[in-house]
mmCIF file of C-alpha atoms in Angstrom:
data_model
loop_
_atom_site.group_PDB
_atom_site.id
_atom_site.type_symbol
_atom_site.label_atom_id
_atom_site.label_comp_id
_atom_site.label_asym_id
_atom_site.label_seq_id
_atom_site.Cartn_x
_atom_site.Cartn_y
_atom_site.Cartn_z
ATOM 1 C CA UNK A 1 61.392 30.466 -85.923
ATOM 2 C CA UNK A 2 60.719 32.451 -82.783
ATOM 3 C CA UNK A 3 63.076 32.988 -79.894
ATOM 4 C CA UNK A 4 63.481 35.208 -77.069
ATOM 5 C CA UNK A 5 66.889 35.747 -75.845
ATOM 6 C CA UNK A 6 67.907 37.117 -72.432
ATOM 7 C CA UNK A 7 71.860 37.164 -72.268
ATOM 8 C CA UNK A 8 71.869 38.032 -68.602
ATOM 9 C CA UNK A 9 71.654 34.612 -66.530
ATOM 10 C CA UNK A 10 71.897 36.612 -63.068
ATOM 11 C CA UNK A 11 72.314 39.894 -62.002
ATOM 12 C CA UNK A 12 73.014 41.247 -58.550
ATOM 13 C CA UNK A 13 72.611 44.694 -57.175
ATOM 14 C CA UNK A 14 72.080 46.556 -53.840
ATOM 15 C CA UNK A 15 68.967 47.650 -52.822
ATOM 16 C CA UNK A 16 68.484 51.250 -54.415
ATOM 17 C CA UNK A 17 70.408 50.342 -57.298
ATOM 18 C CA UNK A 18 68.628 50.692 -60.623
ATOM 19 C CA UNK A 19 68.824 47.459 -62.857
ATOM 20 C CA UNK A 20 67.671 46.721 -66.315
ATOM 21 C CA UNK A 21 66.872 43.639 -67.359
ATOM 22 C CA UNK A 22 67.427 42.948 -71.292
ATOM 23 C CA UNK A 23 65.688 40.777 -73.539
ATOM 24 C CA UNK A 24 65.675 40.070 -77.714
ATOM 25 C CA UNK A 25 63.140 38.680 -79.066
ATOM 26 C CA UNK A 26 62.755 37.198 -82.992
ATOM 27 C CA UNK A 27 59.825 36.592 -85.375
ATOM 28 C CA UNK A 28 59.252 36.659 -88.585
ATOM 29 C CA UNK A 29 55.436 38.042 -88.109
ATOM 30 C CA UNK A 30 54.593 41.575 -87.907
ATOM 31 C CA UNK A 31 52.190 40.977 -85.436
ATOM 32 C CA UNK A 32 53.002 39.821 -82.356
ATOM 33 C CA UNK A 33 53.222 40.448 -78.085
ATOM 34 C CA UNK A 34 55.791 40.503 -75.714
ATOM 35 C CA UNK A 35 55.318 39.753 -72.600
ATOM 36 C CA UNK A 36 57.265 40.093 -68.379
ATOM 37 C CA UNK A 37 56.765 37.756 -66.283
ATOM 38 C CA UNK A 38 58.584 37.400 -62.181
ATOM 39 C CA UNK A 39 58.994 34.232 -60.945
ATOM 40 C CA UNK A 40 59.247 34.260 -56.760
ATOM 41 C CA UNK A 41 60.467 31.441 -55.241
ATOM 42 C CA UNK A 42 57.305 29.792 -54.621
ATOM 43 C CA UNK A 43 57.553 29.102 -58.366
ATOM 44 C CA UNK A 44 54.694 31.421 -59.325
ATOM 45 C CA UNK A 45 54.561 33.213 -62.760
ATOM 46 C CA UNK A 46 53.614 36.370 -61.851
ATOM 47 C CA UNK A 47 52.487 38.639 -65.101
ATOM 48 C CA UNK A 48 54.078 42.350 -65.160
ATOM 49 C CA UNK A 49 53.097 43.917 -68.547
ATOM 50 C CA UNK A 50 51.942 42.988 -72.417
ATOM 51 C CA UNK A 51 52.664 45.029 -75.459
ATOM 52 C CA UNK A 52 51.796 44.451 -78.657
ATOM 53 C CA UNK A 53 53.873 44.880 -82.127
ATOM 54 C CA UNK A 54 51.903 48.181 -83.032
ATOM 55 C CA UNK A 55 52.622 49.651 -79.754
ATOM 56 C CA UNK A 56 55.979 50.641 -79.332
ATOM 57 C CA UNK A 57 55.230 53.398 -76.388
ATOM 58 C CA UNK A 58 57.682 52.877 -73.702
ATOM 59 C CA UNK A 59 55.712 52.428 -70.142
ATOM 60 C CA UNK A 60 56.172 53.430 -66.491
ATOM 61 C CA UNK A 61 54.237 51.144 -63.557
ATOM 62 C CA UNK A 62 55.929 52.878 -61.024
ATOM 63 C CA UNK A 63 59.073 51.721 -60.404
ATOM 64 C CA UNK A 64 59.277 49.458 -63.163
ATOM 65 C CA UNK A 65 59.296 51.086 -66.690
ATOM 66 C CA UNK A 66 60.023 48.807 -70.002
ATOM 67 C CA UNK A 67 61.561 49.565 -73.595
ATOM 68 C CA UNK A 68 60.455 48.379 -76.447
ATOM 69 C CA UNK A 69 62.148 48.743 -79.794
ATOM 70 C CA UNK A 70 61.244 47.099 -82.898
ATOM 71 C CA UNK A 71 64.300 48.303 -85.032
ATOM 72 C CA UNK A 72 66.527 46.083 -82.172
ATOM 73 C CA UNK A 73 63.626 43.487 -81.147
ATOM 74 C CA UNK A 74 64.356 44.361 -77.829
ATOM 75 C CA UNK A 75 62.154 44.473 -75.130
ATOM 76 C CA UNK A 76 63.944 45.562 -72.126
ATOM 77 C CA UNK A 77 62.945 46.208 -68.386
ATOM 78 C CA UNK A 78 63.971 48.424 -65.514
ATOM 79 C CA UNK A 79 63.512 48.287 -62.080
ATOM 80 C CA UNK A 80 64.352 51.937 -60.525
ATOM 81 C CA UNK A 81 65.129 52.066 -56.947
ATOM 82 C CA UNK A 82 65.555 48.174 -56.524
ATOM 83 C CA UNK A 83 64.436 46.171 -53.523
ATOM 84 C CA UNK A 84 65.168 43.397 -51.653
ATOM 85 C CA UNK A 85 61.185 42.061 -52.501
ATOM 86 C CA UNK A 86 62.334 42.283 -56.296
ATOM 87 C CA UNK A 87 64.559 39.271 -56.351
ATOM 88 C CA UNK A 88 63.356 36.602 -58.439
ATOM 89 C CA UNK A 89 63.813 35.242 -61.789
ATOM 90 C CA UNK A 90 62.517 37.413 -64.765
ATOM 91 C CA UNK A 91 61.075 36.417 -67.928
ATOM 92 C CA UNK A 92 60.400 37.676 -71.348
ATOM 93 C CA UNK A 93 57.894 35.984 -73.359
ATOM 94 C CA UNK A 94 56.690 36.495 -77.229
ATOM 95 C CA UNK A 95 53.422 35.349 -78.615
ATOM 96 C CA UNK A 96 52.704 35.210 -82.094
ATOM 97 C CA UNK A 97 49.262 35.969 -83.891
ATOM 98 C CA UNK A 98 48.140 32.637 -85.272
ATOM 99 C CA UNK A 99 45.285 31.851 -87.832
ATOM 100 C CA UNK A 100 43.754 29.376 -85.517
ATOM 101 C CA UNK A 101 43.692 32.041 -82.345
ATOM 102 C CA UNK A 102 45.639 29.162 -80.023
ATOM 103 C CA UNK A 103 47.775 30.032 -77.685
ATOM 104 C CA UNK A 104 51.579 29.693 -77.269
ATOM 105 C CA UNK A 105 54.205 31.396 -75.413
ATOM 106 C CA UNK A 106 57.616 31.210 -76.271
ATOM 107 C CA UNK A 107 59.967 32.003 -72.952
ATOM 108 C CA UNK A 108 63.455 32.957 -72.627
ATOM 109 C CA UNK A 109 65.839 31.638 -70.013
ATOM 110 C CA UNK A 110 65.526 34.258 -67.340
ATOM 111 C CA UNK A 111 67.124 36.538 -65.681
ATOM 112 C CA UNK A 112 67.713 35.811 -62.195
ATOM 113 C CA UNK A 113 68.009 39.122 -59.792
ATOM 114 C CA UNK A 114 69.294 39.315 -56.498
ATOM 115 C CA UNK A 115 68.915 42.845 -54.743
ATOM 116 C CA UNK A 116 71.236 42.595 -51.914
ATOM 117 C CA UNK A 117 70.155 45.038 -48.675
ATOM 118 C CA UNK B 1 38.379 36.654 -58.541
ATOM 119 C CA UNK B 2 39.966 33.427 -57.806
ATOM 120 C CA UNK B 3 43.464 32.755 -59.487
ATOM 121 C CA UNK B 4 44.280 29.848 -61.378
ATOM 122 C CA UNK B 5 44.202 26.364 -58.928
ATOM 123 C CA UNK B 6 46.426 23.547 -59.456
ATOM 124 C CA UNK B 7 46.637 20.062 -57.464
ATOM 125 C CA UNK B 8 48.190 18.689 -56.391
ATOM 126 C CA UNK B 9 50.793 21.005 -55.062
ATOM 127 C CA UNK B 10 53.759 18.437 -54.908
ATOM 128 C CA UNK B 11 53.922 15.051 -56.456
ATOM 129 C CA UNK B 12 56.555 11.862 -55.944
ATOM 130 C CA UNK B 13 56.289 8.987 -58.223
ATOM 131 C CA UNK B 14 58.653 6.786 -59.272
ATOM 132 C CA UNK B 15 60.072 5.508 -62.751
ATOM 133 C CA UNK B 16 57.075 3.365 -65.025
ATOM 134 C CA UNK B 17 54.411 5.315 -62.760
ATOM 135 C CA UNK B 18 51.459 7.130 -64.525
ATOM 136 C CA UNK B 19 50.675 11.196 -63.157
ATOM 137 C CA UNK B 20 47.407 13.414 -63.706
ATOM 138 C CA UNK B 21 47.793 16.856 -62.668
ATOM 139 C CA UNK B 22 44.745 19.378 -62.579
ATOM 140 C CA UNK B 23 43.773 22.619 -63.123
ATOM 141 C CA UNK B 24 40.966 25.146 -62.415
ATOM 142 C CA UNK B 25 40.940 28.311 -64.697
ATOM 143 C CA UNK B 26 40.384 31.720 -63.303
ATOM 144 C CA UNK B 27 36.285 31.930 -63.811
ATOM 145 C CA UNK B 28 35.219 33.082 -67.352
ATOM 146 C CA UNK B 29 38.582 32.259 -68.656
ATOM 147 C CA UNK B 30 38.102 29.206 -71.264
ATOM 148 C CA UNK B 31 41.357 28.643 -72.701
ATOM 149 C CA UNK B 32 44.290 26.343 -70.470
ATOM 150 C CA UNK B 33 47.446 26.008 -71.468
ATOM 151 C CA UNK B 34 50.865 23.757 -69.888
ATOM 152 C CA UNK B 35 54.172 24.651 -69.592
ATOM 153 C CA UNK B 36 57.042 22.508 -67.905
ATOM 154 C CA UNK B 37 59.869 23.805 -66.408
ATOM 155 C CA UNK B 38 63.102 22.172 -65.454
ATOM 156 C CA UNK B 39 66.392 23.900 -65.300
ATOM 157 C CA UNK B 40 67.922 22.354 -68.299
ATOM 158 C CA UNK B 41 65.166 23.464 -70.864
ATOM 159 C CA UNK B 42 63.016 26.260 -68.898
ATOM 160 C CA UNK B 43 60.154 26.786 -69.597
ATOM 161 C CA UNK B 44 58.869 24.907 -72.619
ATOM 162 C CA UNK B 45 54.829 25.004 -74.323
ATOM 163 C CA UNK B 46 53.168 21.648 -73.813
ATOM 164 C CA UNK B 47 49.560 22.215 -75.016
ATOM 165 C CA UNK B 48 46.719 24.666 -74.848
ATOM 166 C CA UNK B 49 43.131 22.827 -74.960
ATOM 167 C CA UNK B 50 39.989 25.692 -75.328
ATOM 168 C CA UNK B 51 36.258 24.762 -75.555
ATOM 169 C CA UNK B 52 37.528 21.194 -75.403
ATOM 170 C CA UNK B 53 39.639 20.758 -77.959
ATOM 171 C CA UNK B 54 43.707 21.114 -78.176
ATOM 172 C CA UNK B 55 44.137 24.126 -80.323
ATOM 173 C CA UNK B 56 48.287 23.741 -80.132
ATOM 174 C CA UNK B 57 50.845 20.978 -79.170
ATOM 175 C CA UNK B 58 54.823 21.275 -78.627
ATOM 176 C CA UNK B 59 57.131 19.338 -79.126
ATOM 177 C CA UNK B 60 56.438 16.430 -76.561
ATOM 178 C CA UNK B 61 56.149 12.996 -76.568
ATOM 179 C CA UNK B 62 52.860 11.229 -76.777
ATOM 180 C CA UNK B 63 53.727 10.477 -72.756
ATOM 181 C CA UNK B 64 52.271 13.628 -72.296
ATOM 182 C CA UNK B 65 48.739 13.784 -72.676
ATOM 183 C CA UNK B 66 45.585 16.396 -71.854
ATOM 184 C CA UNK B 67 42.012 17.366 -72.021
ATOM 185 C CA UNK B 68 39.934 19.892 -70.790
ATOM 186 C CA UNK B 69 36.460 19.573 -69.668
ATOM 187 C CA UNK B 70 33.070 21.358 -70.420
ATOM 188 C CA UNK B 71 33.712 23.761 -67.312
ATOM 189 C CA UNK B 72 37.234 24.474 -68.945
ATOM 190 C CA UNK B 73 39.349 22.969 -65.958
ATOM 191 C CA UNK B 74 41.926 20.773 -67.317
ATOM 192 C CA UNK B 75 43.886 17.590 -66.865
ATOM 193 C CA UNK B 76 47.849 16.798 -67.722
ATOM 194 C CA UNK B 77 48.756 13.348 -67.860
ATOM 195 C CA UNK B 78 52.317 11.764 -68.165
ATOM 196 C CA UNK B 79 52.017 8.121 -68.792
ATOM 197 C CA UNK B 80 55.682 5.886 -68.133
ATOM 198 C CA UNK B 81 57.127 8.308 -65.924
ATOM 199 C CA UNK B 82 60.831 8.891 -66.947
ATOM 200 C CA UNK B 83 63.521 10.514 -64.534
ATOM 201 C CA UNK B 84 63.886 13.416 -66.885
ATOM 202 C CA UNK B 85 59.779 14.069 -66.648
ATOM 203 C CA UNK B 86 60.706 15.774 -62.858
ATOM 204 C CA UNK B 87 59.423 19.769 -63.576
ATOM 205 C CA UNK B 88 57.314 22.215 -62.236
ATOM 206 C CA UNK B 89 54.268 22.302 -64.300
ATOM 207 C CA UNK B 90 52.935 25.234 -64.950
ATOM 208 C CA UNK B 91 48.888 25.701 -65.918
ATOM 209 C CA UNK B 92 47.908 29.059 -67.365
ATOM 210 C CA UNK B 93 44.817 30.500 -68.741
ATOM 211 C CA UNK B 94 43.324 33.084 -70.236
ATOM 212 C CA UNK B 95 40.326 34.748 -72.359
ATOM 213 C CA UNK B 96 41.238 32.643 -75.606
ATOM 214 C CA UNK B 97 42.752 34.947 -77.681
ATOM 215 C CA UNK B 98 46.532 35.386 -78.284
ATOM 216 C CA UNK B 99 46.299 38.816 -77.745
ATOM 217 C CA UNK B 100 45.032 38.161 -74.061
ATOM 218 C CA UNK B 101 47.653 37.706 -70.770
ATOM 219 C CA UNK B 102 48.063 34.605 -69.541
ATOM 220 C CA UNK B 103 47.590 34.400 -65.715
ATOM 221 C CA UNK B 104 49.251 31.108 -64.304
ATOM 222 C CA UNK B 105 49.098 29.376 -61.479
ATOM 223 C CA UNK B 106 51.253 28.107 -58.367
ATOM 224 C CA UNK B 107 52.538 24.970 -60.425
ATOM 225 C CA UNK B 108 52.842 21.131 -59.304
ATOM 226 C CA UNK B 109 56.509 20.243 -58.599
ATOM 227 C CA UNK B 110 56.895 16.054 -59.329
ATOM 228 C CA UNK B 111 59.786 14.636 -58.945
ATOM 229 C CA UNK B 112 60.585 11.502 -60.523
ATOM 230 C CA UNK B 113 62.244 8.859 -58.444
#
């Protein structure tokens, strides 16, 4: 079965501080996508970045930059030089390539950041 | 290009009540999925309707119903409203492929007196 775990249930930091956010995913397919997702307050999901199975590049969107590593199914996230605007809850998602093309995301609990100034 | 719409924004009903929530796609996008989130179980799949048709069901009760219409926007509905049915629900949609992002939208909030 799939599952995405994020041990971290909140993290705090000062402003400036770089933070990583950690995430493990499991599935038994080889293909698959993993997703970040920031949830404000105002209860938005906000996407941040998608990577597929076959792409395990590391990327840099300024000052976020994320990890991925099949030979630990992790999928971690850092935010360099946090700020206060950064504080929300943080989610890592996995998708699975399915026969019928539908669509499901499987969440993890979140990671909840507070960047204090 | 407008985001993904959902109304109402906030919702009260009480216990035995009945609940549609709606949701507008982002243009072009045919595919709609539901999550609900509550801070027991976060978020958790409840269906994803494309051209139509659901494609993909979780593991809900038959309380929770959907469809989606020829224009792709899409109705939720909850029938015998229980306390435990009080969630943000989340409406996302995308291109239709699994490969694709899912953009979602602002949520509906009920609360379930």
């Amino acid at each position: 079965a799939q599952k995405v775990t994020q041990a971290q249930t909140e993290i705090s930091v000062v402003e400036k501080e770089d933070v990583t956010l950690d995430c493990v995913y499991e599935t038994r397919d080889t293909t698959y996508y993993l997703f970040w997702y920031k949830q404000p307050p105002s209860g938005e999901l906000v996407f941040l970045i998608r990577r597929n199975s076959f792409d395990e590049q590391n990327e840099i969107s300024g000052r976020y930059s994320w990890n991925f590593q099949k030979s630990t199914s992790s999928f971690n996230f850092t935010i360099t030089a946090s700020q206060v605007v950064d504080s929300a809850v943080y989610f890592c998602a996995l998708s699975e390539d399915r026969m019928d093309s539908s669509y499901k995301l499987i969440f993890g609990s979140g990671t909840r950041l507070l960047v204090r100034p | 290009k407008a985001g993904v719409t959902q109304t109402p924004r906030y919702l009260i009903k009480t216990r035995g009540q009945q609940v549609t929530l709606s949701c507008s796609p982002i243009s072009g996008h045919r595919s709609v999925s539901w999550y609900q989130q509550t801070p027991g179980q976060g978020l958790q799949f409840l269906f994803e309707y494309f051209s139509e048709t659901q494609r993909n069901k979780g593991n809900f009760p038959g309380r929770f119903s959907g469809r989606q219409f020829s224009n792709s926007r899409s109705e939720m509905n909850v029938s015998t409203l229980e306390l435990g049915d009080s969630a943000l629900y989340l409406c996302a949609s995308s291109l239709a492929r699994e490969e694709e992002t899912q953009y979602f939208g602002p949520g509906t909030r009920l609360l379930v007196l």
